[in-house]
Amino acid sequence: MLARQRQERILEALRASGGVRVSDLTEELQVSYMTIRRDLDALAERGLVDKVHGGATIASQRSADEPGFEAKSLREQPEKEAIAVAAAALVKPGTAIAVTAGTTTWALARYLRDIPNLTVVTNSIPVAQIMRHSGRTDLSVVLTGGLRTPSDALVGPVADAALRNMHVDLLFMGVHGMDERAGLTTPNLLEAETNRALLRSARQLVVVADHTKWGIVGLSTIASLGAADVLVTDSGMPPEAREVLAEHVGELLIAPGQ
C-alpha cells in the first residue's frame, strides 16, 4: 500500500471515530510503528490531524482560522487537479467568467488559460499571475483591487466596487467549508462579502471543492448550498454527503480520480 493510500485510510478512520491509536493502525494496516508515525507526521504537516500521545485526533477546525495560500496548496493536490479538469470542461470559448481566490481555483486557472477568447475577472493574485504568463493575446484579465488576505484574495470595499457593474456568464468559486445548514462558508468576513459581490455579477455559480471541505464551517456564510448551479468535487466525497449535496445543488459532478 502506498503512503498516500495509508494516509487516506487513516483519515477515514479519524472521520469515523474522531481519534486513532498508533497500535491499532499498525495492526490494521500491517506496517511498522515508525511508518505510522511518519504518516501521522505528514498528515499533521498538512493540518489534517492533531498528534497526541499514542495516536492522533482529527484536526480541530476553528471557524475563524484561515490557512495561508502556500499551506493550502499542498493539500489534496490530486483531487484538486481532477476537479480542475472537470470544471474547465464547463467553459466554452468566448465566455466571460469570474474566478474567486483559492487553491482549487488556482489549479483550475492552469486549464482555463488554454480556452480561446476568454475574459477572466478575478480577485485572486495567483490566478491573475497564471493568466498573465499564458502568452495569449486573446485572453483578457480583470484583477480587482482591494485588501490582501492570507489566501491571496483581494477583498473589501475597493474589490466590491470594482465588481458592482460586472456581468459574467460563470463564476467559479472555491470555499473554505460546506455544510448542509451553514452552506458555503469562509473564515474571512471581507472575503465573504466580496464573494457575494462576485456571485451577484454571475449568471451561474460553479463551486469547486474537494471532499475535505464537507462538514467544515467557517465564520461567515457566502451563500446556501442551493445557490450552486453546479458543484464539482472528487470521488472521495462520502456517500451521505453526496446525497445531501444532490438534494440541494443544481447539479453534482464527481470528478474521476487522477
Short mmCIF file of C-alpha atoms in Angstrom, two decimals:
data_model
loop_
_atom_site.label_atom_id
_atom_site.label_comp_id
_atom_site.label_asym_id
_atom_site.label_seq_id
_atom_site.Cartn_x
_atom_site.Cartn_y
_atom_site.Cartn_z
CA MET A 1 0.00 0.00 0.00
CA LEU A 2 1.36 3.43 -0.95
CA ALA A 3 1.85 6.13 1.67
CA ARG A 4 -0.94 8.19 0.15
CA GLN A 5 -3.34 5.24 0.38
CA ARG A 6 -2.40 4.57 4.01
CA GLN A 7 -2.94 8.20 4.91
CA GLU A 8 -6.37 8.19 3.29
CA ARG A 9 -7.24 5.08 5.33
CA ILE A 10 -6.08 6.87 8.48
CA LEU A 11 -8.23 9.90 7.64
CA GLU A 12 -11.24 7.66 7.04
CA ALA A 13 -10.76 6.12 10.49
CA LEU A 14 -10.43 9.57 12.04
CA ARG A 15 -13.61 10.84 10.38
CA ALA A 16 -15.46 7.80 11.67
CA SER A 17 -14.26 7.90 15.28
CA GLY A 18 -12.52 11.24 15.83
CA GLY A 19 -9.32 9.59 17.04
CA VAL A 20 -6.92 6.71 16.30
CA ARG A 21 -4.17 4.83 18.16
CA VAL A 22 -0.84 4.05 16.55
CA SER A 23 -1.02 0.48 17.86
CA ASP A 24 -4.40 -0.08 16.19
CA LEU A 25 -3.21 1.36 12.90
CA THR A 26 -0.08 -0.79 12.78
CA GLU A 27 -2.25 -3.89 13.18
CA GLU A 28 -4.94 -2.80 10.72
CA LEU A 29 -2.55 -1.62 8.00
CA GLN A 30 0.15 -4.25 8.64
CA VAL A 31 3.02 -1.76 8.79
CA SER A 32 5.57 -0.74 11.40
CA TYR A 33 5.17 1.74 14.24
CA MET A 34 7.62 4.12 12.57
CA THR A 35 5.72 4.00 9.28
CA ILE A 36 2.51 5.06 11.02
CA ARG A 37 4.35 7.80 12.90
CA ARG A 38 5.69 9.14 9.60
CA ASP A 39 2.19 9.03 8.11
CA LEU A 40 0.81 10.96 11.08
CA ASP A 41 3.65 13.49 10.80
CA ALA A 42 2.78 14.03 7.13
CA LEU A 43 -0.91 14.46 7.91
CA ALA A 44 -0.13 16.86 10.75
CA GLU A 45 2.05 18.98 8.44
CA ARG A 46 -0.95 19.26 6.10
CA GLY A 47 -3.10 20.42 9.01
CA LEU A 48 -5.40 17.41 8.83
CA VAL A 49 -4.67 15.80 12.21
CA ASP A 50 -3.57 16.80 15.69
CA LYS A 51 -0.94 14.42 17.07
CA VAL A 52 -1.50 13.24 20.64
CA HIS A 53 0.33 10.76 22.88
CA GLY A 54 -0.04 7.32 21.30
CA GLY A 55 -2.07 8.44 18.29
CA ALA A 56 -3.88 11.33 16.66
CA THR A 57 -7.21 13.14 16.58
CA ILE A 58 -8.99 14.88 13.76
CA ALA A 59 -7.62 18.41 13.42
CA SER A 60 -9.64 20.99 15.28
CA GLN A 61 -11.37 23.36 12.87
CA ARG A 62 -11.85 26.85 14.23
CA SER A 63 -14.36 28.95 12.39
CA ALA A 64 -12.03 31.96 12.07
CA ASP A 65 -8.85 30.03 11.16
CA GLU A 66 -7.55 30.98 7.72
CA PRO A 67 -4.53 28.98 6.49
CA GLY A 68 -2.17 30.72 4.08
CA PHE A 69 -2.15 30.03 0.35
CA GLU A 70 1.10 28.04 0.41
CA ALA A 71 -0.13 25.73 3.17
CA LYS A 72 -3.43 25.05 1.43
CA SER A 73 -1.80 24.49 -1.96
CA LEU A 74 -0.05 21.38 -0.60
CA ARG A 75 -3.29 19.69 0.43
CA GLU A 76 -5.33 17.24 -1.71
CA GLN A 77 -3.37 18.03 -4.88
CA PRO A 78 -4.59 15.05 -6.98
CA GLU A 79 -8.19 15.79 -6.01
CA LYS A 80 -7.85 19.46 -6.94
CA GLU A 81 -6.34 18.56 -10.31
CA ALA A 82 -9.23 16.20 -11.06
CA ILE A 83 -11.76 18.87 -10.08
CA ALA A 84 -9.96 21.46 -12.20
CA VAL A 85 -10.09 19.28 -15.32
CA ALA A 86 -13.81 18.59 -14.85
CA ALA A 87 -14.64 22.23 -14.13
CA ALA A 88 -12.67 23.59 -17.11
CA ALA A 89 -14.76 21.38 -19.40
CA LEU A 90 -17.78 23.54 -18.50
CA VAL A 91 -16.26 26.63 -20.15
CA LYS A 92 -16.84 27.41 -23.82
CA PRO A 93 -14.63 29.69 -25.97
CA GLY A 94 -15.67 33.33 -25.90
CA THR A 95 -17.09 33.11 -22.37
CA ALA A 96 -16.77 35.76 -19.67
CA ILE A 97 -16.06 34.13 -16.33
CA ALA A 98 -15.15 35.11 -12.79
CA VAL A 99 -12.80 33.13 -10.56
CA THR A 100 -12.52 33.55 -6.79
CA ALA A 101 -9.38 33.06 -4.76
CA GLY A 102 -8.34 29.62 -3.54
CA THR A 103 -6.01 26.75 -4.34
CA THR A 104 -8.64 24.75 -6.24
CA THR A 105 -9.45 27.73 -8.45
CA TRP A 106 -5.69 28.25 -8.86
CA ALA A 107 -5.45 24.70 -10.20
CA LEU A 108 -8.42 25.42 -12.46
CA ALA A 109 -6.74 28.54 -13.86
CA ARG A 110 -3.98 26.46 -15.44
CA TYR A 111 -6.61 24.75 -17.62
CA LEU A 112 -8.67 27.87 -18.29
CA ARG A 113 -5.75 29.66 -19.93
CA ASP A 114 -5.93 27.21 -22.86
CA ILE A 115 -9.52 28.14 -23.74
CA PRO A 116 -9.74 30.64 -26.67
CA ASN A 117 -11.20 34.14 -26.40
CA LEU A 118 -11.72 34.07 -22.66
CA THR A 119 -12.39 37.02 -20.37
CA VAL A 120 -11.49 36.36 -16.73
CA VAL A 121 -12.48 38.55 -13.79
CA THR A 122 -10.72 37.58 -10.57
CA ASN A 123 -9.84 38.78 -7.09
CA SER A 124 -7.07 36.17 -6.83
CA ILE A 125 -3.47 37.29 -7.24
CA PRO A 126 -2.18 33.75 -8.06
CA VAL A 127 -4.95 33.22 -10.64
CA ALA A 128 -4.14 36.55 -12.29
CA GLN A 129 -0.44 35.65 -12.39
CA ILE A 130 -1.17 32.37 -14.18
CA MET A 131 -3.29 34.19 -16.74
CA ARG A 132 -0.69 36.92 -17.17
CA HIS A 133 2.01 34.41 -18.08
CA SER A 134 -0.15 32.48 -20.54
CA GLY A 135 1.19 34.41 -23.55
CA ARG A 136 -2.30 34.52 -25.06
CA THR A 137 -3.33 37.70 -26.89
CA ASP A 138 -7.00 36.62 -26.92
CA LEU A 139 -7.16 36.37 -23.12
CA SER A 140 -8.48 39.37 -21.17
CA VAL A 141 -7.90 39.52 -17.42
CA VAL A 142 -9.53 41.91 -14.95
CA LEU A 143 -7.95 41.90 -11.47
CA THR A 144 -9.88 43.69 -8.76
CA GLY A 145 -8.05 45.85 -6.28
CA GLY A 146 -8.55 45.50 -2.56
CA LEU A 147 -7.04 44.32 0.69
CA ARG A 148 -4.93 41.15 0.54
CA THR A 149 -5.92 38.18 2.72
CA PRO A 150 -3.74 35.22 3.87
CA SER A 151 -5.22 33.23 0.97
CA ASP A 152 -4.02 35.90 -1.51
CA ALA A 153 -7.55 37.17 -2.18
CA LEU A 154 -8.23 40.85 -2.83
CA VAL A 155 -11.27 41.85 -0.77
CA GLY A 156 -13.10 44.77 0.80
CA PRO A 157 -14.79 47.94 -0.49
CA VAL A 158 -12.39 48.52 -3.38
CA ALA A 159 -12.88 44.99 -4.72
CA ASP A 160 -16.64 45.16 -4.19
CA ALA A 161 -16.88 48.48 -6.05
CA ALA A 162 -14.90 47.06 -8.99
CA LEU A 163 -17.38 44.20 -9.27
CA ARG A 164 -20.55 46.26 -8.98
CA ASN A 165 -21.04 46.70 -12.72
CA MET A 166 -19.51 43.42 -13.90
CA HIS A 167 -21.58 40.76 -15.68
CA VAL A 168 -20.14 37.29 -16.31
CA ASP A 169 -21.52 34.00 -17.57
CA LEU A 170 -19.95 31.73 -14.96
CA LEU A 171 -18.47 32.21 -11.51
CA PHE A 172 -16.05 29.55 -10.29
CA MET A 173 -15.92 29.71 -6.51
CA GLY A 174 -13.66 27.91 -4.08
CA VAL A 175 -14.81 27.65 -0.47
CA HIS A 176 -13.32 27.00 2.95
CA GLY A 177 -16.18 24.74 4.01
CA MET A 178 -19.54 23.25 3.05
CA ASP A 179 -22.32 22.29 5.43
CA GLU A 180 -25.99 21.47 4.99
CA ARG A 181 -27.11 24.16 7.45
CA ALA A 182 -24.31 26.75 7.18
CA GLY A 183 -23.95 26.45 3.40
CA LEU A 184 -20.80 27.69 1.64
CA THR A 185 -18.51 29.39 4.14
CA THR A 186 -15.23 31.23 4.64
CA PRO A 187 -13.34 32.29 7.79
CA ASN A 188 -12.84 35.82 6.41
CA LEU A 189 -15.72 38.30 6.72
CA LEU A 190 -14.43 40.62 3.99
CA GLU A 191 -13.83 37.72 1.63
CA ALA A 192 -17.41 36.55 2.18
CA GLU A 193 -18.71 39.96 1.18
CA THR A 194 -16.53 40.14 -1.92
CA ASN A 195 -17.55 36.62 -2.93
CA ARG A 196 -21.19 37.68 -2.61
CA ALA A 197 -20.42 40.60 -4.91
CA LEU A 198 -18.90 38.16 -7.40
CA LEU A 199 -21.99 35.97 -7.08
CA ARG A 200 -24.28 38.90 -7.87
CA SER A 201 -22.32 39.53 -11.08
CA ALA A 202 -22.74 35.98 -12.40
CA ARG A 203 -25.48 34.17 -14.28
CA GLN A 204 -24.38 30.80 -12.91
CA LEU A 205 -22.35 29.64 -9.92
CA VAL A 206 -19.96 26.68 -10.15
CA VAL A 207 -18.49 25.65 -6.79
CA VAL A 208 -15.21 23.73 -6.87
CA ALA A 209 -14.42 21.97 -3.59
CA ASP A 210 -12.72 18.72 -2.62
CA HIS A 211 -14.22 16.22 -0.18
CA THR A 212 -12.31 17.54 2.84
CA LYS A 213 -14.40 20.74 2.74
CA TRP A 214 -17.55 18.84 3.68
CA GLY A 215 -18.62 19.41 7.29
CA ILE A 216 -16.29 22.40 7.74
CA VAL A 217 -17.98 25.63 8.84
CA GLY A 218 -16.21 28.96 8.50
CA LEU A 219 -17.09 32.14 10.33
CA SER A 220 -19.21 33.65 7.56
CA THR A 221 -21.70 32.16 5.12
CA ILE A 222 -21.25 33.21 1.50
CA ALA A 223 -24.39 31.52 0.20
CA SER A 224 -26.57 28.48 0.76
CA LEU A 225 -25.77 25.15 -0.91
CA GLY A 226 -28.78 25.77 -3.13
CA ALA A 227 -27.07 28.80 -4.68
CA ALA A 228 -24.72 26.46 -6.57
CA ASP A 229 -25.91 25.67 -10.08
CA VAL A 230 -23.09 23.12 -10.31
CA LEU A 231 -20.84 21.69 -7.62
CA VAL A 232 -17.68 19.90 -8.75
CA THR A 233 -16.00 17.66 -6.19
CA ASP A 234 -13.87 14.50 -6.12
CA SER A 235 -14.60 10.81 -5.67
CA GLY A 236 -13.56 10.95 -2.01
CA MET A 237 -16.81 12.70 -1.08
CA PRO A 238 -18.68 10.33 1.32
CA PRO A 239 -21.94 8.79 0.05
CA GLU A 240 -24.07 10.52 2.70
CA ALA A 241 -22.58 13.89 1.78
CA ARG A 242 -23.25 13.23 -1.90
CA GLU A 243 -26.91 12.60 -1.08
CA VAL A 244 -27.22 15.90 0.78
CA LEU A 245 -25.43 17.83 -1.95
CA ALA A 246 -27.50 16.23 -4.72
CA GLU A 247 -30.66 17.37 -2.92
CA HIS A 248 -29.53 20.98 -2.69
CA VAL A 249 -27.31 21.93 -5.64
CA GLY A 250 -28.48 22.15 -9.23
CA GLU A 251 -26.02 19.52 -10.48
CA LEU A 252 -23.43 17.47 -8.62
CA LEU A 253 -20.37 16.49 -10.68
CA ILE A 254 -17.93 13.92 -9.28
CA ALA A 255 -14.54 14.30 -10.96
CA PRO A 256 -12.90 10.96 -11.82
CA GLY A 257 -9.74 10.11 -9.89
CA GLN A 258 -6.41 11.14 -11.32
#
